[in-house]
mmCIF file of C-alpha atoms in Angstrom:
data_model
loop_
_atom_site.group_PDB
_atom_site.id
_atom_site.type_symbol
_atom_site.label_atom_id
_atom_site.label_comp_id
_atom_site.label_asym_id
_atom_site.label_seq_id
_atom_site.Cartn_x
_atom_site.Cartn_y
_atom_site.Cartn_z
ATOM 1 C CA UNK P 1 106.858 113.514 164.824
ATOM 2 C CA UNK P 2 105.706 109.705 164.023
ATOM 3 C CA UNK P 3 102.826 111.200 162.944
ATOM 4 C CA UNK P 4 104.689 113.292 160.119
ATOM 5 C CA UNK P 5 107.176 110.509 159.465
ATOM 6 C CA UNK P 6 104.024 107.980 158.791
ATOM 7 C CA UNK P 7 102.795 111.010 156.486
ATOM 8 C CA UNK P 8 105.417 111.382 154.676
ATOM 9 C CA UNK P 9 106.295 107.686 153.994
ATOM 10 C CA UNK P 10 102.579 107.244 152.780
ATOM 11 C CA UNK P 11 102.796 110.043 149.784
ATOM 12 C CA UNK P 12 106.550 108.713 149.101
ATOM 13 C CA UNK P 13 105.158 104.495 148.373
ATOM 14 C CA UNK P 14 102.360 106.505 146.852
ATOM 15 C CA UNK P 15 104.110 107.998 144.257
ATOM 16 C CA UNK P 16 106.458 105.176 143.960
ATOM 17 C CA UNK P 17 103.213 102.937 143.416
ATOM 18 C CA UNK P 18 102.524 105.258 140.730
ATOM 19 C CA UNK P 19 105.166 105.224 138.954
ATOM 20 C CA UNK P 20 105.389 101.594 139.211
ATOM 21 C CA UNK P 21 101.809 101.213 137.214
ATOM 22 C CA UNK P 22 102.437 103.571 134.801
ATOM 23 C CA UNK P 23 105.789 101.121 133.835
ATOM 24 C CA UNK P 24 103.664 98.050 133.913
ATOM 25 C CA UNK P 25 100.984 99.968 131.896
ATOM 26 C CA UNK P 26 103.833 101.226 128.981
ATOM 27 C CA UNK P 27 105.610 97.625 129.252
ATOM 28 C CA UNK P 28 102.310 96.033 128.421
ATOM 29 C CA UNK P 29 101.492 98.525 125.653
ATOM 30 C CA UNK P 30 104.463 97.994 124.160
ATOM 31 C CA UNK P 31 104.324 94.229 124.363
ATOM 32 C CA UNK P 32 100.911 94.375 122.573
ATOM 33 C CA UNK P 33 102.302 96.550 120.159
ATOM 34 C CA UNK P 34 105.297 94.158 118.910
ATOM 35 C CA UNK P 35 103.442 91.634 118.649
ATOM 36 C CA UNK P 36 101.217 93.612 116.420
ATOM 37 C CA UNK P 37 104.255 94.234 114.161
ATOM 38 C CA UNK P 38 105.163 90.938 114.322
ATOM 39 C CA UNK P 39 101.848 89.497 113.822
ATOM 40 C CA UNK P 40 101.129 92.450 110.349
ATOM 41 C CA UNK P 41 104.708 91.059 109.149
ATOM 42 C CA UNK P 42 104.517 87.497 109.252
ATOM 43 C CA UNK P 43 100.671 87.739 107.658
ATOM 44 C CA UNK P 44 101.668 90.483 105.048
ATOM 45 C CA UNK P 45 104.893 88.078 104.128
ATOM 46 C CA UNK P 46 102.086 85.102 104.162
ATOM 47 C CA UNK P 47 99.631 86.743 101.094
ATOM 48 C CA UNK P 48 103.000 88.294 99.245
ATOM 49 C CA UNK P 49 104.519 84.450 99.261
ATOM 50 C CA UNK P 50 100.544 83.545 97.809
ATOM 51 C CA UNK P 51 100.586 85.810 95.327
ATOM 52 C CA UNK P 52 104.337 85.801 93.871
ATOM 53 C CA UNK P 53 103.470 81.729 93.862
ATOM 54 C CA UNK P 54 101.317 82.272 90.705
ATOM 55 C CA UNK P 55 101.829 83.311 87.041
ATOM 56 C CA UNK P 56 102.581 86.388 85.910
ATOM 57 C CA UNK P 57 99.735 86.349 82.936
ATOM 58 C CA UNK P 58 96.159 85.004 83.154
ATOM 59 C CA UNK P 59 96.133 81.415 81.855
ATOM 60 C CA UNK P 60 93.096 81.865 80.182
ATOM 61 C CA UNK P 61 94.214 84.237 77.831
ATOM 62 C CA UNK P 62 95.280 88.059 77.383
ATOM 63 C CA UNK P 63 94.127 90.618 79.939
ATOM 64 C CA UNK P 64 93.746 94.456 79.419
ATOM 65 C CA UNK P 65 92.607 95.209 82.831
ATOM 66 C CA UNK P 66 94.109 94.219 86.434
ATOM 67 C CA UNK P 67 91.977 92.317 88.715
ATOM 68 C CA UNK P 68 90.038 89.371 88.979
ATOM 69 C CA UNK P 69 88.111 88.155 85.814
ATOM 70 C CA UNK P 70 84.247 87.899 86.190
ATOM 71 C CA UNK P 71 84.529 84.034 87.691
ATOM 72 C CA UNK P 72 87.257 84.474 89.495
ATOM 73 C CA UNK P 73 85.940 87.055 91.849
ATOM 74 C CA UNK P 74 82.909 84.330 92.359
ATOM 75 C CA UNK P 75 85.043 81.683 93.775
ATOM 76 C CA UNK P 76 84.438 81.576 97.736
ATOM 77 C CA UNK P 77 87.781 83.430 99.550
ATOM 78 C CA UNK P 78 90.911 83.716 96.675
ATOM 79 C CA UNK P 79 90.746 80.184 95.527
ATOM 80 C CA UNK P 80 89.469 81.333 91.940
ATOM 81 C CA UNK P 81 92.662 83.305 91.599
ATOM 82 C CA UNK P 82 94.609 82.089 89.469
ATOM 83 C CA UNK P 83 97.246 84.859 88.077
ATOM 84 C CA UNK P 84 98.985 88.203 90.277
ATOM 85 C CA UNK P 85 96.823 90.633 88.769
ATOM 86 C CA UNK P 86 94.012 88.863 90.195
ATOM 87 C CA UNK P 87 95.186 90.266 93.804
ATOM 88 C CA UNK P 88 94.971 93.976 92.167
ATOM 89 C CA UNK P 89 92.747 96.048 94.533
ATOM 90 C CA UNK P 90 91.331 92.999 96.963
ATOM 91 C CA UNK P 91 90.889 93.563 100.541
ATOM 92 C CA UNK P 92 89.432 91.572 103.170
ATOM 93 C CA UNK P 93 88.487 93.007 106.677
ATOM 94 C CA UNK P 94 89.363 90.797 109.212
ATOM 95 C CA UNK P 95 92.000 89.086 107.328
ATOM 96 C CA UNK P 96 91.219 86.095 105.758
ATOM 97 C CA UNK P 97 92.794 83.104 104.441
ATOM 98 C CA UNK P 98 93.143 81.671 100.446
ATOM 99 C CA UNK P 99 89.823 79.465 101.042
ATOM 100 C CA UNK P 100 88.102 82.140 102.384
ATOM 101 C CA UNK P 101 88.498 81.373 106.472
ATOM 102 C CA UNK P 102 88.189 84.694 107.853
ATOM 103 C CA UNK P 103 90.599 85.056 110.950
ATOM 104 C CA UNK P 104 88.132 85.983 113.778
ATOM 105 C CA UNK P 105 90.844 86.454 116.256
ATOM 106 C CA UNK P 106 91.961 89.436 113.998
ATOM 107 C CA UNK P 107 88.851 91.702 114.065
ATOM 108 C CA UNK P 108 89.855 95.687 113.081
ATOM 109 C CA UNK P 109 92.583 94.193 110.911
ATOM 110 C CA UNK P 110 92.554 94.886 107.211
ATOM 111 C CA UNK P 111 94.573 93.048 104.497
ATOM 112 C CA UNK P 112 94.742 95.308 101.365
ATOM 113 C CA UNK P 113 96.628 94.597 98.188
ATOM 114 C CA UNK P 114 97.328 96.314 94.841
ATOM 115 C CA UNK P 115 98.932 95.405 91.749
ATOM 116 C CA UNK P 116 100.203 97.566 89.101
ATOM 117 C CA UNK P 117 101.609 97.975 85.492
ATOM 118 C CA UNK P 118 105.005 99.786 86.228
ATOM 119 C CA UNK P 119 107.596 100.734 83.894
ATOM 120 C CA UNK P 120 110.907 98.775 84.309
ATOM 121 C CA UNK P 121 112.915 101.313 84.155
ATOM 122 C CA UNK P 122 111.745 103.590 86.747
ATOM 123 C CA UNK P 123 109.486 101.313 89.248
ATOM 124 C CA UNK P 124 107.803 104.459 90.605
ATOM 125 C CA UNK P 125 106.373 104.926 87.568
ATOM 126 C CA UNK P 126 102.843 103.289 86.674
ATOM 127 C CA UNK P 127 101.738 102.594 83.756
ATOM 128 C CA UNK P 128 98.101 101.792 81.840
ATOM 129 C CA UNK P 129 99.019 99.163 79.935
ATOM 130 C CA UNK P 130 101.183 95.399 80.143
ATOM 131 C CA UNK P 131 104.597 96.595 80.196
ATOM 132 C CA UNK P 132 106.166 93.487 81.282
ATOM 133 C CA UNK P 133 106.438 94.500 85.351
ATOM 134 C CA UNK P 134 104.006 94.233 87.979
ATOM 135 C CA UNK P 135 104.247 95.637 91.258
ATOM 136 C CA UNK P 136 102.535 94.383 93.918
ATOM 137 C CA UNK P 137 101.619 95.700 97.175
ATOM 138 C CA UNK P 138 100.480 94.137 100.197
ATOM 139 C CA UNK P 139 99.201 95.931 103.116
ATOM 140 C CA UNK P 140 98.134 94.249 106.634
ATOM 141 C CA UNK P 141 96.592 97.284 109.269
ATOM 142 C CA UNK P 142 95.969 96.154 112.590
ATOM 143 C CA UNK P 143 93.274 97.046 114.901
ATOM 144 C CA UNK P 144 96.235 99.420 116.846
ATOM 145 C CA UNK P 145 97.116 101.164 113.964
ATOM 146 C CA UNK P 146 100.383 99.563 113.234
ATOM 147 C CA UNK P 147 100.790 98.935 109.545
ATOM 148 C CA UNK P 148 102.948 97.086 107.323
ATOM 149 C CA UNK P 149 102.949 97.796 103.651
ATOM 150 C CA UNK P 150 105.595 95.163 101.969
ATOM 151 C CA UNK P 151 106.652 94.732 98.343
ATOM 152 C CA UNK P 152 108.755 92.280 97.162
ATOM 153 C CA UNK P 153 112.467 92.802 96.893
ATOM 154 C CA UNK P 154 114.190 94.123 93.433
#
């Protein structure tokens, strides 16, 4: 009878040890994965508050495409950007910041961004041509697959 009894309390902490790892396991998962979120927001908030920092139009004169000019795609990191359409289509993977600094800690994250000609009226709308509103997009992907795409309020 002890015999059984000693059995029987074996498989019952057994299981019980089981279950126990499998909650440490999800609780540690999850963990990792907020602070994922947290980490994509507070970086994809970081580039939008960059890039709604700077002018609208390209100080050097009148643009009919979006993206950097020539020289200002040469310029180490984003430091030769110096208007929003500049950001149009840039992507850095790991992120990386203004001066170029990539953020090693971050490997398997992506920072994408996109700018567009929209039409005031109906946002969804894009447009080819300067209609007066950009949209801007900024996406940070982390190495878990949690993403954050963010656009500026309005």
């Amino acid at each position: 009878v002890t015999l059984v009894e000693s059995l029987i309390a074996t498989v019952v902490v057994g299981v019980m040890l089981v279950a126990a790892l499998n909650t440490v396991g999800a609780a540690r998962f999850a963990r990792r994965n907020l602070a994922d979120a947290a980490r994509v927001h507070l970086l994809a908030q970081q580039l939008m508050a960059e890039i709604t920092a700077l002018p609208y139009m390209d100080p050097d004169g009148l643009v009919l495409v979006l993206g950097p000019d020539l020289l200002e795609g040469l310029a180490p990191g984003r430091t030769g950007f110096d208007d929003v359409d500049d950001f149009s289509g840039w992507s850095a993977s790991p992120p990386m910041l203004r001066d170029g600094t990539v953020l090693t800690q971050l490997s398997g994250w992506r920072q994408d961004d996109s700018v567009n000609w929209v039409d005031g009226n109906a946002l969804a709308s894009l447009l080819g041509n300067d209609s007066g509103v950009k949209r801007i997009t900024v996406t940070i992907r982390a190495a878990s697959g949690i993403s954050s795409p963010l656009r500026p309020p309005g």
